Structures are given as structure tokens and as C-alpha cells.
JSON list of C-alpha atoms and ligand atoms in Angstrom, two decimals:
[
{"chain": "B", "resi": 1, "resn": "UNK", "atom": "CA", "xyz": [23.36, 23.08, 77.19]},
{"chain": "B", "resi": 2, "resn": "UNK", "atom": "CA", "xyz": [22.62, 21.60, 73.77]},
{"chain": "B", "resi": 3, "resn": "UNK", "atom": "CA", "xyz": [23.03, 17.81, 73.53]},
{"chain": "B", "resi": 4, "resn": "UNK", "atom": "CA", "xyz": [23.33, 15.91, 70.27]},
{"chain": "B", "resi": 5, "resn": "UNK", "atom": "CA", "xyz": [24.15, 12.24, 69.69]},
{"chain": "B", "resi": 6, "resn": "UNK", "atom": "CA", "xyz": [25.63, 10.72, 66.54]},
{"chain": "B", "resi": 7, "resn": "UNK", "atom": "CA", "xyz": [23.64, 7.50, 66.09]},
{"chain": "B", "resi": 8, "resn": "UNK", "atom": "CA", "xyz": [25.73, 6.19, 63.17]},
{"chain": "B", "resi": 9, "resn": "UNK", "atom": "CA", "xyz": [29.53, 6.26, 63.80]},
{"chain": "B", "resi": 10, "resn": "UNK", "atom": "CA", "xyz": [31.06, 8.31, 60.99]},
{"chain": "B", "resi": 11, "resn": "UNK", "atom": "CA", "xyz": [33.33, 11.37, 61.10]},
{"chain": "B", "resi": 12, "resn": "UNK", "atom": "CA", "xyz": [31.19, 14.20, 62.53]},
{"chain": "B", "resi": 13, "resn": "UNK", "atom": "CA", "xyz": [31.01, 17.56, 60.81]},
{"chain": "B", "resi": 14, "resn": "UNK", "atom": "CA", "xyz": [34.07, 19.57, 61.98]},
{"chain": "B", "resi": 15, "resn": "UNK", "atom": "CA", "xyz": [31.88, 22.59, 62.83]},
{"chain": "B", "resi": 16, "resn": "UNK", "atom": "CA", "xyz": [29.70, 20.38, 64.98]},
{"chain": "B", "resi": 17, "resn": "UNK", "atom": "CA", "xyz": [32.77, 19.19, 66.85]},
{"chain": "B", "resi": 18, "resn": "UNK", "atom": "CA", "xyz": [34.81, 22.31, 67.31]},
{"chain": "B", "resi": 19, "resn": "UNK", "atom": "CA", "xyz": [32.92, 24.00, 70.11]},
{"chain": "B", "resi": 20, "resn": "UNK", "atom": "CA", "xyz": [31.55, 20.95, 71.88]},
{"chain": "B", "resi": 21, "resn": "UNK", "atom": "CA", "xyz": [32.66, 18.50, 74.53]},
{"chain": "B", "resi": 22, "resn": "UNK", "atom": "CA", "xyz": [32.51, 14.94, 73.20]},
{"chain": "B", "resi": 23, "resn": "UNK", "atom": "CA", "xyz": [31.81, 11.65, 75.00]},
{"chain": "B", "resi": 24, "resn": "UNK", "atom": "CA", "xyz": [33.04, 8.50, 73.22]},
{"chain": "B", "resi": 25, "resn": "UNK", "atom": "CA", "xyz": [31.05, 5.39, 74.24]},
{"chain": "B", "resi": 26, "resn": "UNK", "atom": "CA", "xyz": [31.86, 1.71, 73.57]},
{"chain": "B", "resi": 27, "resn": "UNK", "atom": "CA", "xyz": [30.38, -0.15, 76.54]},
{"chain": "B", "resi": 28, "resn": "UNK", "atom": "CA", "xyz": [31.02, -3.59, 74.98]},
{"chain": "B", "resi": 29, "resn": "UNK", "atom": "CA", "xyz": [33.88, -3.30, 75.63]},
{"chain": "B", "resi": 30, "resn": "UNK", "atom": "CA", "xyz": [36.58, -0.78, 74.62]},
{"chain": "B", "resi": 31, "resn": "UNK", "atom": "CA", "xyz": [35.67, 2.28, 76.72]},
{"chain": "B", "resi": 32, "resn": "UNK", "atom": "CA", "xyz": [34.67, 0.03, 79.63]},
{"chain": "B", "resi": 33, "resn": "UNK", "atom": "CA", "xyz": [38.17, -1.52, 79.50]},
{"chain": "B", "resi": 34, "resn": "UNK", "atom": "CA", "xyz": [39.76, 1.95, 79.24]},
{"chain": "B", "resi": 35, "resn": "UNK", "atom": "CA", "xyz": [37.88, 3.40, 82.24]},
{"chain": "B", "resi": 36, "resn": "UNK", "atom": "CA", "xyz": [38.66, 0.23, 84.22]},
{"chain": "B", "resi": 37, "resn": "UNK", "atom": "CA", "xyz": [42.38, 0.43, 83.33]},
{"chain": "B", "resi": 38, "resn": "UNK", "atom": "CA", "xyz": [42.67, 4.13, 84.21]},
{"chain": "B", "resi": 39, "resn": "UNK", "atom": "CA", "xyz": [40.86, 3.56, 87.52]},
{"chain": "B", "resi": 40, "resn": "UNK", "atom": "CA", "xyz": [43.36, 0.77, 88.24]},
{"chain": "B", "resi": 41, "resn": "UNK", "atom": "CA", "xyz": [46.30, 3.15, 87.84]},
{"chain": "B", "resi": 42, "resn": "UNK", "atom": "CA", "xyz": [47.34, 2.82, 84.19]},
{"chain": "B", "resi": 43, "resn": "UNK", "atom": "CA", "xyz": [49.52, 5.83, 83.25]},
{"chain": "B", "resi": 44, "resn": "UNK", "atom": "CA", "xyz": [47.96, 6.48, 79.84]},
{"chain": "B", "resi": 45, "resn": "UNK", "atom": "CA", "xyz": [46.26, 4.78, 76.90]},
{"chain": "B", "resi": 46, "resn": "UNK", "atom": "CA", "xyz": [47.16, 5.34, 73.25]},
{"chain": "B", "resi": 47, "resn": "UNK", "atom": "CA", "xyz": [44.30, 4.24, 70.97]},
{"chain": "B", "resi": 48, "resn": "UNK", "atom": "CA", "xyz": [45.52, 3.18, 67.53]},
{"chain": "B", "resi": 49, "resn": "UNK", "atom": "CA", "xyz": [43.76, 2.21, 64.29]},
{"chain": "B", "resi": 50, "resn": "UNK", "atom": "CA", "xyz": [45.99, -0.55, 62.94]},
{"chain": "B", "resi": 51, "resn": "UNK", "atom": "CA", "xyz": [47.60, -3.57, 64.65]},
{"chain": "B", "resi": 52, "resn": "UNK", "atom": "CA", "xyz": [50.92, -2.82, 62.87]},
{"chain": "B", "resi": 53, "resn": "UNK", "atom": "CA", "xyz": [50.82, 0.72, 64.28]},
{"chain": "B", "resi": 54, "resn": "UNK", "atom": "CA", "xyz": [50.46, -0.67, 67.82]},
{"chain": "B", "resi": 55, "resn": "UNK", "atom": "CA", "xyz": [53.74, -2.62, 67.54]},
{"chain": "B", "resi": 56, "resn": "UNK", "atom": "CA", "xyz": [55.51, 0.37, 65.93]},
{"chain": "B", "resi": 57, "resn": "UNK", "atom": "CA", "xyz": [54.35, 2.81, 68.63]},
{"chain": "B", "resi": 58, "resn": "UNK", "atom": "CA", "xyz": [55.36, 0.36, 71.39]},
{"chain": "B", "resi": 59, "resn": "UNK", "atom": "CA", "xyz": [58.93, 0.32, 70.01]},
{"chain": "B", "resi": 60, "resn": "UNK", "atom": "CA", "xyz": [59.23, 4.07, 70.61]},
{"chain": "B", "resi": 61, "resn": "UNK", "atom": "CA", "xyz": [58.92, 3.61, 74.39]},
{"chain": "B", "resi": 62, "resn": "UNK", "atom": "CA", "xyz": [61.31, 2.08, 76.95]},
{"chain": "B", "resi": 63, "resn": "UNK", "atom": "CA", "xyz": [61.05, -1.74, 77.21]},
{"chain": "B", "resi": 64, "resn": "UNK", "atom": "CA", "xyz": [58.72, -2.85, 80.02]},
{"chain": "B", "resi": 65, "resn": "UNK", "atom": "CA", "xyz": [56.87, 0.48, 80.22]},
{"chain": "B", "resi": 66, "resn": "UNK", "atom": "CA", "xyz": [54.15, -0.46, 77.75]},
{"chain": "B", "resi": 67, "resn": "UNK", "atom": "CA", "xyz": [51.50, -3.15, 77.28]},
{"chain": "B", "resi": 68, "resn": "UNK", "atom": "CA", "xyz": [49.52, -3.95, 74.12]},
{"chain": "B", "resi": 69, "resn": "UNK", "atom": "CA", "xyz": [45.79, -4.55, 74.58]},
{"chain": "B", "resi": 70, "resn": "UNK", "atom": "CA", "xyz": [42.75, -5.05, 72.38]},
{"chain": "B", "resi": 71, "resn": "UNK", "atom": "CA", "xyz": [40.86, -7.45, 70.18]},
{"chain": "B", "resi": 72, "resn": "UNK", "atom": "CA", "xyz": [40.16, -8.66, 66.67]},
{"chain": "B", "resi": 73, "resn": "UNK", "atom": "CA", "xyz": [36.83, -10.49, 66.30]},
{"chain": "B", "resi": 74, "resn": "UNK", "atom": "CA", "xyz": [36.57, -10.20, 70.15]},
{"chain": "B", "resi": 75, "resn": "UNK", "atom": "CA", "xyz": [39.77, -12.28, 70.55]},
{"chain": "B", "resi": 76, "resn": "UNK", "atom": "CA", "xyz": [43.12, -11.13, 71.95]},
{"chain": "B", "resi": 77, "resn": "UNK", "atom": "CA", "xyz": [45.39, -10.09, 69.05]},
{"chain": "B", "resi": 78, "resn": "UNK", "atom": "CA", "xyz": [48.46, -12.30, 68.47]},
{"chain": "B", "resi": 79, "resn": "UNK", "atom": "CA", "xyz": [51.51, -10.81, 70.19]},
{"chain": "B", "resi": 80, "resn": "UNK", "atom": "CA", "xyz": [49.39, -8.55, 72.43]},
{"chain": "B", "resi": 81, "resn": "UNK", "atom": "CA", "xyz": [49.59, -8.74, 76.23]},
{"chain": "B", "resi": 82, "resn": "UNK", "atom": "CA", "xyz": [45.88, -8.26, 76.97]},
{"chain": "B", "resi": 83, "resn": "UNK", "atom": "CA", "xyz": [42.53, -8.82, 75.27]},
{"chain": "B", "resi": 84, "resn": "UNK", "atom": "CA", "xyz": [39.64, -6.36, 75.58]},
{"chain": "B", "resi": 85, "resn": "UNK", "atom": "CA", "xyz": [37.78, -7.60, 78.64]},
{"chain": "B", "resi": 86, "resn": "UNK", "atom": "CA", "xyz": [37.77, -4.92, 81.37]},
{"chain": "B", "resi": 87, "resn": "UNK", "atom": "CA", "xyz": [38.27, -7.78, 83.87]},
{"chain": "B", "resi": 88, "resn": "UNK", "atom": "CA", "xyz": [41.83, -8.20, 82.55]},
{"chain": "B", "resi": 89, "resn": "UNK", "atom": "CA", "xyz": [42.79, -4.56, 83.24]},
{"chain": "B", "resi": 90, "resn": "UNK", "atom": "CA", "xyz": [43.57, -4.92, 86.96]},
{"chain": "B", "resi": 91, "resn": "UNK", "atom": "CA", "xyz": [46.12, -3.00, 89.04]},
{"chain": "B", "resi": 92, "resn": "UNK", "atom": "CA", "xyz": [48.55, -5.94, 89.24]},
{"chain": "B", "resi": 93, "resn": "UNK", "atom": "CA", "xyz": [48.87, -5.82, 85.45]},
{"chain": "B", "resi": 94, "resn": "UNK", "atom": "CA", "xyz": [48.35, -2.19, 84.42]},
{"chain": "B", "resi": 95, "resn": "UNK", "atom": "CA", "xyz": [49.40, 0.07, 87.33]},
{"chain": "B", "resi": 96, "resn": "UNK", "atom": "CA", "xyz": [51.93, 2.65, 86.08]},
{"chain": "B", "resi": 97, "resn": "UNK", "atom": "CA", "xyz": [51.91, 1.13, 82.58]},
{"chain": "B", "resi": 98, "resn": "UNK", "atom": "CA", "xyz": [51.26, 2.79, 79.25]},
{"chain": "B", "resi": 99, "resn": "UNK", "atom": "CA", "xyz": [48.66, 0.85, 77.24]},
{"chain": "B", "resi": 100, "resn": "UNK", "atom": "CA", "xyz": [48.51, 0.86, 73.47]},
{"chain": "B", "resi": 101, "resn": "UNK", "atom": "CA", "xyz": [45.05, -0.31, 72.46]},
{"chain": "B", "resi": 102, "resn": "UNK", "atom": "CA", "xyz": [43.59, -1.51, 69.15]},
{"chain": "B", "resi": 103, "resn": "UNK", "atom": "CA", "xyz": [39.96, -2.60, 68.90]},
{"chain": "B", "resi": 104, "resn": "UNK", "atom": "CA", "xyz": [37.40, -2.84, 66.10]},
{"chain": "B", "resi": 105, "resn": "UNK", "atom": "CA", "xyz": [35.27, 0.25, 66.82]},
{"chain": "B", "resi": 106, "resn": "UNK", "atom": "CA", "xyz": [36.28, 1.95, 70.09]},
{"chain": "B", "resi": 107, "resn": "UNK", "atom": "CA", "xyz": [39.85, 3.00, 69.35]},
{"chain": "B", "resi": 108, "resn": "UNK", "atom": "CA", "xyz": [38.86, 4.19, 65.90]},
{"chain": "B", "resi": 109, "resn": "UNK", "atom": "CA", "xyz": [36.16, 6.41, 67.37]},
{"chain": "B", "resi": 110, "resn": "UNK", "atom": "CA", "xyz": [38.68, 8.59, 69.22]},
{"chain": "B", "resi": 111, "resn": "UNK", "atom": "CA", "xyz": [40.42, 9.39, 65.94]},
{"chain": "B", "resi": 112, "resn": "UNK", "atom": "CA", "xyz": [37.07, 10.30, 64.30]},
{"chain": "B", "resi": 113, "resn": "UNK", "atom": "CA", "xyz": [36.38, 12.96, 66.97]},
{"chain": "B", "resi": 114, "resn": "UNK", "atom": "CA", "xyz": [39.98, 14.07, 67.63]},
{"chain": "B", "resi": 115, "resn": "UNK", "atom": "CA", "xyz": [39.24, 17.71, 66.65]},
{"chain": "B", "resi": 116, "resn": "UNK", "atom": "CA", "xyz": [36.53, 17.96, 69.30]},
{"chain": "B", "resi": 117, "resn": "UNK", "atom": "CA", "xyz": [36.75, 20.17, 72.41]},
{"chain": "B", "resi": 118, "resn": "UNK", "atom": "CA", "xyz": [37.17, 18.15, 75.60]},
{"chain": "B", "resi": 119, "resn": "UNK", "atom": "CA", "xyz": [36.92, 14.41, 74.70]},
{"chain": "B", "resi": 120, "resn": "UNK", "atom": "CA", "xyz": [35.72, 12.19, 77.56]},
{"chain": "B", "resi": 121, "resn": "UNK", "atom": "CA", "xyz": [35.80, 8.39, 77.83]},
{"chain": "B", "resi": 122, "resn": "UNK", "atom": "CA", "xyz": [32.27, 7.27, 78.70]},
{"chain": "B", "resi": 123, "resn": "UNK", "atom": "CA", "xyz": [30.85, 3.98, 79.99]},
{"chain": "B", "resi": 124, "resn": "UNK", "atom": "CA", "xyz": [28.35, 2.72, 82.56]},
{"chain": "B", "resi": 125, "resn": "UNK", "atom": "CA", "xyz": [31.28, 2.29, 85.01]},
{"chain": "B", "resi": 126, "resn": "UNK", "atom": "CA", "xyz": [31.78, 6.07, 85.30]},
{"chain": "B", "resi": 127, "resn": "UNK", "atom": "CA", "xyz": [28.38, 7.44, 84.23]},
{"chain": "B", "resi": 128, "resn": "UNK", "atom": "CA", "xyz": [27.73, 9.49, 87.37]},
{"chain": "B", "resi": 129, "resn": "UNK", "atom": "CA", "xyz": [31.19, 11.09, 87.30]},
{"chain": "B", "resi": 130, "resn": "UNK", "atom": "CA", "xyz": [30.76, 11.92, 83.59]},
{"chain": "B", "resi": 131, "resn": "UNK", "atom": "CA", "xyz": [27.34, 13.54, 84.21]},
{"chain": "B", "resi": 132, "resn": "UNK", "atom": "CA", "xyz": [28.80, 15.66, 87.01]},
{"chain": "B", "resi": 133, "resn": "UNK", "atom": "CA", "xyz": [31.66, 16.86, 84.79]},
{"chain": "B", "resi": 134, "resn": "UNK", "atom": "CA", "xyz": [29.25, 17.75, 81.96]},
{"chain": "B", "resi": 135, "resn": "UNK", "atom": "CA", "xyz": [26.90, 19.68, 84.23]},
{"chain": "B", "resi": 136, "resn": "UNK", "atom": "CA", "xyz": [29.80, 21.53, 85.93]},
{"chain": "B", "resi": 137, "resn": "UNK", "atom": "CA", "xyz": [31.36, 22.56, 82.58]},
{"chain": "B", "resi": 138, "resn": "UNK", "atom": "CA", "xyz": [27.94, 23.37, 81.04]},
{"chain": "B", "resi": 139, "resn": "UNK", "atom": "CA", "xyz": [29.38, 22.93, 77.53]},
{"chain": "B", "resi": 140, "resn": "UNK", "atom": "CA", "xyz": [27.32, 21.82, 74.53]},
{"chain": "B", "resi": 141, "resn": "UNK", "atom": "CA", "xyz": [27.75, 18.07, 74.10]},
{"chain": "B", "resi": 142, "resn": "UNK", "atom": "CA", "xyz": [28.14, 15.55, 71.29]},
{"chain": "B", "resi": 143, "resn": "UNK", "atom": "CA", "xyz": [27.68, 11.94, 72.40]},
{"chain": "B", "resi": 144, "resn": "UNK", "atom": "CA", "xyz": [29.55, 9.56, 70.10]},
{"chain": "B", "resi": 145, "resn": "UNK", "atom": "CA", "xyz": [28.55, 5.87, 70.31]},
{"chain": "B", "resi": 146, "resn": "UNK", "atom": "CA", "xyz": [31.37, 3.88, 68.64]},
{"chain": "B", "resi": 147, "resn": "UNK", "atom": "CA", "xyz": [28.82, 1.69, 66.93]},
{"chain": "B", "resi": 148, "resn": "UNK", "atom": "CA", "xyz": [29.15, -1.77, 65.45]},
{"chain": "B", "resi": 149, "resn": "UNK", "atom": "CA", "xyz": [31.37, -1.81, 62.35]},
{"chain": "B", "resi": 150, "resn": "UNK", "atom": "CA", "xyz": [29.81, 1.36, 61.01]},
{"chain": "B", "resi": 151, "resn": "UNK", "atom": "CA", "xyz": [26.30, 0.43, 62.12]},
{"chain": "B", "resi": 152, "resn": "UNK", "atom": "CA", "xyz": [23.99, 1.61, 64.90]},
{"chain": "B", "resi": 153, "resn": "UNK", "atom": "CA", "xyz": [24.81, 0.10, 68.30]},
{"chain": "B", "resi": 154, "resn": "UNK", "atom": "CA", "xyz": [21.94, -0.60, 70.72]},
{"chain": "B", "resi": 155, "resn": "UNK", "atom": "CA", "xyz": [24.11, -0.86, 73.85]},
{"chain": "B", "resi": 156, "resn": "UNK", "atom": "CA", "xyz": [26.14, 2.30, 73.18]},
{"chain": "B", "resi": 157, "resn": "UNK", "atom": "CA", "xyz": [23.01, 4.34, 72.42]},
{"chain": "B", "resi": 158, "resn": "UNK", "atom": "CA", "xyz": [21.31, 3.14, 75.61]},
{"chain": "B", "resi": 159, "resn": "UNK", "atom": "CA", "xyz": [24.36, 4.39, 77.54]},
{"chain": "B", "resi": 160, "resn": "UNK", "atom": "CA", "xyz": [24.13, 7.73, 75.69]},
{"chain": "B", "resi": 161, "resn": "UNK", "atom": "CA", "xyz": [20.42, 7.92, 76.52]},
{"chain": "B", "resi": 162, "resn": "UNK", "atom": "CA", "xyz": [21.18, 7.34, 80.20]},
{"chain": "B", "resi": 163, "resn": "UNK", "atom": "CA", "xyz": [23.75, 10.17, 80.20]},
{"chain": "B", "resi": 164, "resn": "UNK", "atom": "CA", "xyz": [21.12, 12.52, 78.71]},
{"chain": "B", "resi": 165, "resn": "UNK", "atom": "CA", "xyz": [18.44, 11.38, 81.16]},
{"chain": "B", "resi": 166, "resn": "UNK", "atom": "CA", "xyz": [20.71, 11.87, 84.20]},
{"chain": "B", "resi": 167, "resn": "UNK", "atom": "CA", "xyz": [21.84, 15.35, 83.04]},
{"chain": "B", "resi": 168, "resn": "UNK", "atom": "CA", "xyz": [18.19, 16.41, 82.64]},
{"chain": "B", "resi": 169, "resn": "UNK", "atom": "CA", "xyz": [17.17, 14.86, 85.97]},
{"chain": "B", "resi": 170, "resn": "UNK", "atom": "CA", "xyz": [19.87, 16.91, 87.75]},
{"chain": "B", "resi": 171, "resn": "UNK", "atom": "CA", "xyz": [17.82, 19.92, 86.65]},
{"chain": "B", "resi": 172, "resn": "UNK", "atom": "CA", "xyz": [20.74, 22.34, 87.11]},
{"chain": "B", "resi": 173, "resn": "UNK", "atom": "CA", "xyz": [20.93, 23.46, 83.46]},
{"chain": "B", "resi": 174, "resn": "UNK", "atom": "CA", "xyz": [18.39, 24.16, 80.74]},
{"chain": "B", "resi": 175, "resn": "UNK", "atom": "CA", "xyz": [18.92, 21.33, 78.21]},
{"chain": "B", "resi": 176, "resn": "UNK", "atom": "CA", "xyz": [18.04, 21.39, 74.49]},
{"chain": "B", "resi": 177, "resn": "UNK", "atom": "CA", "xyz": [17.86, 18.03, 72.70]},
{"chain": "B", "resi": 178, "resn": "UNK", "atom": "CA", "xyz": [17.94, 17.01, 69.06]},
{"chain": "B", "resi": 179, "resn": "UNK", "atom": "CA", "xyz": [15.52, 14.38, 67.73]},
{"chain": "B", "resi": 180, "resn": "UNK", "atom": "CA", "xyz": [18.38, 11.86, 67.91]},
{"chain": "B", "resi": 181, "resn": "UNK", "atom": "CA", "xyz": [18.96, 12.73, 71.60]},
{"chain": "B", "resi": 182, "resn": "UNK", "atom": "CA", "xyz": [15.25, 12.36, 72.38]},
{"chain": "B", "resi": 183, "resn": "UNK", "atom": "CA", "xyz": [15.34, 8.98, 70.64]},
{"chain": "B", "resi": 184, "resn": "UNK", "atom": "CA", "xyz": [18.35, 7.81, 72.69]},
{"chain": "B", "resi": 185, "resn": "UNK", "atom": "CA", "xyz": [16.72, 8.94, 75.93]},
{"chain": "B", "resi": 186, "resn": "UNK", "atom": "CA", "xyz": [13.47, 7.09, 75.17]},
{"chain": "B", "resi": 187, "resn": "UNK", "atom": "CA", "xyz": [15.49, 3.99, 74.24]},
{"chain": "B", "resi": 188, "resn": "UNK", "atom": "CA", "xyz": [17.30, 4.17, 77.61]},
{"chain": "B", "resi": 189, "resn": "UNK", "atom": "CA", "xyz": [13.98, 4.55, 79.48]},
{"chain": "B", "resi": 190, "resn": "UNK", "atom": "CA", "xyz": [12.83, 1.28, 77.83]},
{"chain": "B", "resi": 191, "resn": "UNK", "atom": "CA", "xyz": [15.81, -0.56, 79.44]},
{"chain": "B", "resi": 192, "resn": "UNK", "atom": "CA", "xyz": [16.19, 1.65, 82.54]},
{"chain": "B", "resi": 193, "resn": "UNK", "atom": "CA", "xyz": [15.40, -1.14, 85.01]},
{"chain": "B", "resi": 194, "resn": "UNK", "atom": "CA", "xyz": [17.35, -3.83, 83.11]},
{"chain": "B", "resi": 195, "resn": "UNK", "atom": "CA", "xyz": [20.36, -2.54, 81.16]},
{"chain": "B", "resi": 196, "resn": "UNK", "atom": "CA", "xyz": [21.60, -6.10, 80.74]},
{"chain": "B", "resi": 197, "resn": "UNK", "atom": "CA", "xyz": [18.52, -6.94, 78.63]},
{"chain": "B", "resi": 198, "resn": "UNK", "atom": "CA", "xyz": [19.75, -4.45, 76.00]},
{"chain": "B", "resi": 199, "resn": "UNK", "atom": "CA", "xyz": [23.16, -6.15, 75.99]},
{"chain": "B", "resi": 200, "resn": "UNK", "atom": "CA", "xyz": [21.65, -9.59, 75.36]},
{"chain": "B", "resi": 201, "resn": "UNK", "atom": "CA", "xyz": [19.41, -8.15, 72.60]},
{"chain": "B", "resi": 202, "resn": "UNK", "atom": "CA", "xyz": [22.31, -6.42, 70.81]},
{"chain": "B", "resi": 203, "resn": "UNK", "atom": "CA", "xyz": [24.18, -8.01, 67.87]},
{"chain": "B", "resi": 204, "resn": "UNK", "atom": "CA", "xyz": [27.55, -7.53, 69.52]},
{"chain": "B", "resi": 205, "resn": "UNK", "atom": "CA", "xyz": [26.28, -8.79, 72.87]},
{"chain": "B", "resi": 206, "resn": "UNK", "atom": "CA", "xyz": [25.15, -12.00, 71.19]},
{"chain": "B", "resi": 207, "resn": "UNK", "atom": "CA", "xyz": [28.54, -12.28, 69.45]},
{"chain": "B", "resi": 208, "resn": "UNK", "atom": "CA", "xyz": [30.37, -12.03, 72.79]},
{"chain": "B", "resi": 209, "resn": "UNK", "atom": "CA", "xyz": [28.12, -14.75, 74.22]},
{"chain": "B", "resi": 210, "resn": "UNK", "atom": "CA", "xyz": [28.82, -16.97, 71.19]},
{"chain": "B", "resi": 211, "resn": "UNK", "atom": "CA", "xyz": [32.57, -16.46, 71.71]},
{"chain": "B", "resi": 212, "resn": "UNK", "atom": "CA", "xyz": [32.38, -17.52, 75.38]},
{"chain": "B", "resi": 213, "resn": "UNK", "atom": "CA", "xyz": [32.73, -13.97, 76.74]},
{"chain": "B", "resi": 214, "resn": "UNK", "atom": "CA", "xyz": [29.24, -13.80, 78.31]},
{"chain": "B", "resi": 215, "resn": "UNK", "atom": "CA", "xyz": [30.63, -12.77, 81.71]},
{"chain": "B", "resi": 216, "resn": "UNK", "atom": "CA", "xyz": [31.63, -9.42, 80.19]},
{"chain": "B", "resi": 217, "resn": "UNK", "atom": "CA", "xyz": [27.97, -8.49, 79.67]},
{"chain": "B", "resi": 218, "resn": "UNK", "atom": "CA", "xyz": [26.84, -8.25, 83.34]},
{"chain": "B", "resi": 219, "resn": "UNK", "atom": "CA", "xyz": [30.29, -6.89, 84.23]},
{"chain": "B", "resi": 220, "resn": "UNK", "atom": "CA", "xyz": [30.07, -4.00, 81.71]},
{"chain": "B", "resi": 221, "resn": "UNK", "atom": "CA", "xyz": [26.45, -3.22, 82.69]},
{"chain": "B", "resi": 222, "resn": "UNK", "atom": "CA", "xyz": [27.49, -2.12, 86.21]},
{"chain": "B", "resi": 223, "resn": "UNK", "atom": "CA", "xyz": [26.99, 1.59, 86.88]},
{"chain": "B", "resi": 224, "resn": "UNK", "atom": "CA", "xyz": [29.11, 3.98, 88.95]},
{"chain": "B", "resi": 225, "resn": "UNK", "atom": "CA", "xyz": [31.94, 1.60, 89.82]},
{"chain": "B", "resi": 226, "resn": "UNK", "atom": "CA", "xyz": [34.55, 4.33, 89.35]},
{"chain": "B", "resi": 227, "resn": "UNK", "atom": "CA", "xyz": [34.66, 8.09, 89.93]},
{"chain": "B", "resi": 228, "resn": "UNK", "atom": "CA", "xyz": [37.04, 8.88, 87.05]},
{"chain": "B", "resi": 229, "resn": "UNK", "atom": "CA", "xyz": [36.52, 10.64, 83.70]},
{"chain": "B", "resi": 230, "resn": "UNK", "atom": "CA", "xyz": [39.55, 9.92, 81.50]},
{"chain": "B", "resi": 231, "resn": "UNK", "atom": "CA", "xyz": [40.21, 12.51, 78.75]},
{"chain": "B", "resi": 232, "resn": "UNK", "atom": "CA", "xyz": [41.61, 11.98, 75.22]},
{"chain": "B", "resi": 233, "resn": "UNK", "atom": "CA", "xyz": [44.03, 14.71, 74.27]},
{"chain": "B", "resi": 234, "resn": "UNK", "atom": "CA", "xyz": [46.93, 14.88, 71.79]},
{"chain": "B", "resi": 235, "resn": "UNK", "atom": "CA", "xyz": [46.62, 11.18, 70.93]},
{"chain": "B", "resi": 236, "resn": "UNK", "atom": "CA", "xyz": [46.54, 9.81, 74.49]},
{"chain": "B", "resi": 237, "resn": "UNK", "atom": "CA", "xyz": [43.97, 9.12, 77.19]},
{"chain": "B", "resi": 238, "resn": "UNK", "atom": "CA", "xyz": [44.88, 10.27, 80.69]},
{"chain": "B", "resi": 239, "resn": "UNK", "atom": "CA", "xyz": [43.18, 11.32, 83.89]},
{"chain": "B", "resi": 240, "resn": "UNK", "atom": "CA", "xyz": [43.34, 15.13, 84.08]},
{"chain": "B", "resi": 241, "resn": "UNK", "atom": "CA", "xyz": [44.76, 16.58, 87.32]},
{"chain": "U", "resi": 1, "resn": "LIG", "atom": "C1", "xyz": [35.18, -2.62, 69.78]},
{"chain": "U", "resi": 1, "resn": "LIG", "atom": "O1", "xyz": [35.95, -1.68, 69.94]},
{"chain": "U", "resi": 1, "resn": "LIG", "atom": "O2", "xyz": [34.73, -2.91, 68.70]},
{"chain": "U", "resi": 1, "resn": "LIG", "atom": "C2", "xyz": [34.72, -3.46, 70.91]},
{"chain": "U", "resi": 1, "resn": "LIG", "atom": "O3", "xyz": [35.13, -2.91, 72.06]},
{"chain": "U", "resi": 1, "resn": "LIG", "atom": "C3", "xyz": [35.12, -4.83, 70.61]},
{"chain": "U", "resi": 1, "resn": "LIG", "atom": "C4", "xyz": [35.01, -5.82, 71.73]},
{"chain": "U", "resi": 1, "resn": "LIG", "atom": "O4", "xyz": [35.50, -5.59, 72.79]},
{"chain": "U", "resi": 1, "resn": "LIG", "atom": "O5", "xyz": [34.44, -6.85, 71.56]}
]
């Protein structure tokens, strides 16, 4: 198994994508919210790039079947039903619903890797389940941290490094790493005993604290809360049978 990680979030080389499984990571907070919502029984999630598109797509579905979720500058978008805190995506609200989501980095990331092989939704919430799926499928991997408005993201890369470290520690497959993957793994090992410290150090983590959303940091730093690996396919995120 060859594992690469894209440290800066831009459209990967199509060749690099075509024969690899991809894991999209946005732990603060888009993919955390998505994994939480799917584990709470949401039917599917449609990640979109523009706010206008979210309202247009919602109109194509029966009234009452769909909720709009996401953020702009960490705040709930006007006219949307939910913000982007995973704590909002509970069964009472999302069970059986289709979610159309728009966020700054996370939803965009799925469109950047859409031509990839199997595209998984990764977070700390489902890290063990994601590692198991990767080891079982033994496919070459591209980890795709969603980043921070086109820049390197500390928290997403630490999550990527943990995925790499756990796959290697399982010792079931020979693993080849790129320099970027080695770098992510070493970064994870620095925060291994205190993931939350990386969140408080990160630019986006500080921004969430400044906007009164500090509770999302310890919440999103929890590992193995859910045993689901949602997949992005044909424009929607679902749990495969
Ligand atoms: C993003 O997609 O940029 C983040 O998830 C935004 C956030 O939740 O604050």
C-alpha cells in the first residue's frame, strides 16, 4: 500500500487520483459534522460549492425531505437550517433527511477529488473504522486535508498523520510513504497524547474560539465515536451497504 498526503489543498493530478482511494479530512468541522450526521441516520449529504447552488438543489427535492447546513465565516448561513457544528447534527433533526451542505473548505474538497477511486469521509470520530476499511481494501491511498482557505491546515494534517500511523501499526500490509506522509506522521506523533493541543494551536481553532464555538474543539477531537465510513459517489455522500 502506497500512502501519499496532499499537504496543500489544490486539485490533485488526475493520474494520482485515478487508481487510489481518497480520504477527505476537515476535522474542524465539515467532515466531523458529516460523519456525525450520517451516524445519526441522515439519508445522504450533497456537498455544494456555492450558497446559491444549495438553495437551487434543495428546490429539486420534495418539500420537507431536505435540510440546508453549513457555514460562512464559521456562522450559520442565512436561510439555512443548521450551522456546521457536529453537535447540531443529531437524530431528532437529521434522521432520514437529505442534507445539502456548503462550507468554506470541506465541501469544496470533495469536488476537487471527485475523479478519485473510492472517496471516504474521514475525521477523528471514525478513524478506527476508516483504518480498518483501508487495510481491508489494501488500495493505494491519497489523504486529502481540506486545508484552510487554500493553506496548510495543522489539525487536518494531524488527523492524516494518525491515519497513517494506525495503518502502519496494524502491521498487516507493507506500507510505502512519501516524504509528505512521513511528515504528517511525525506531526501526529508530536500531538499523539494531546490532539486538542493541535486544535488550540491552529489558526482555524483559534478563530472558532474567538467566535464563541470553543466547545467544538474538544468535541471534534474525540476518537472512535462512530463505526461508519461514509462514501462520496456521484455527487452525494452515503453509507455504503
Ligand atoms: C470548512 O469547511 O471550512 C470548515 O469546516 C469550516 C468550519 O466549520 O468552521
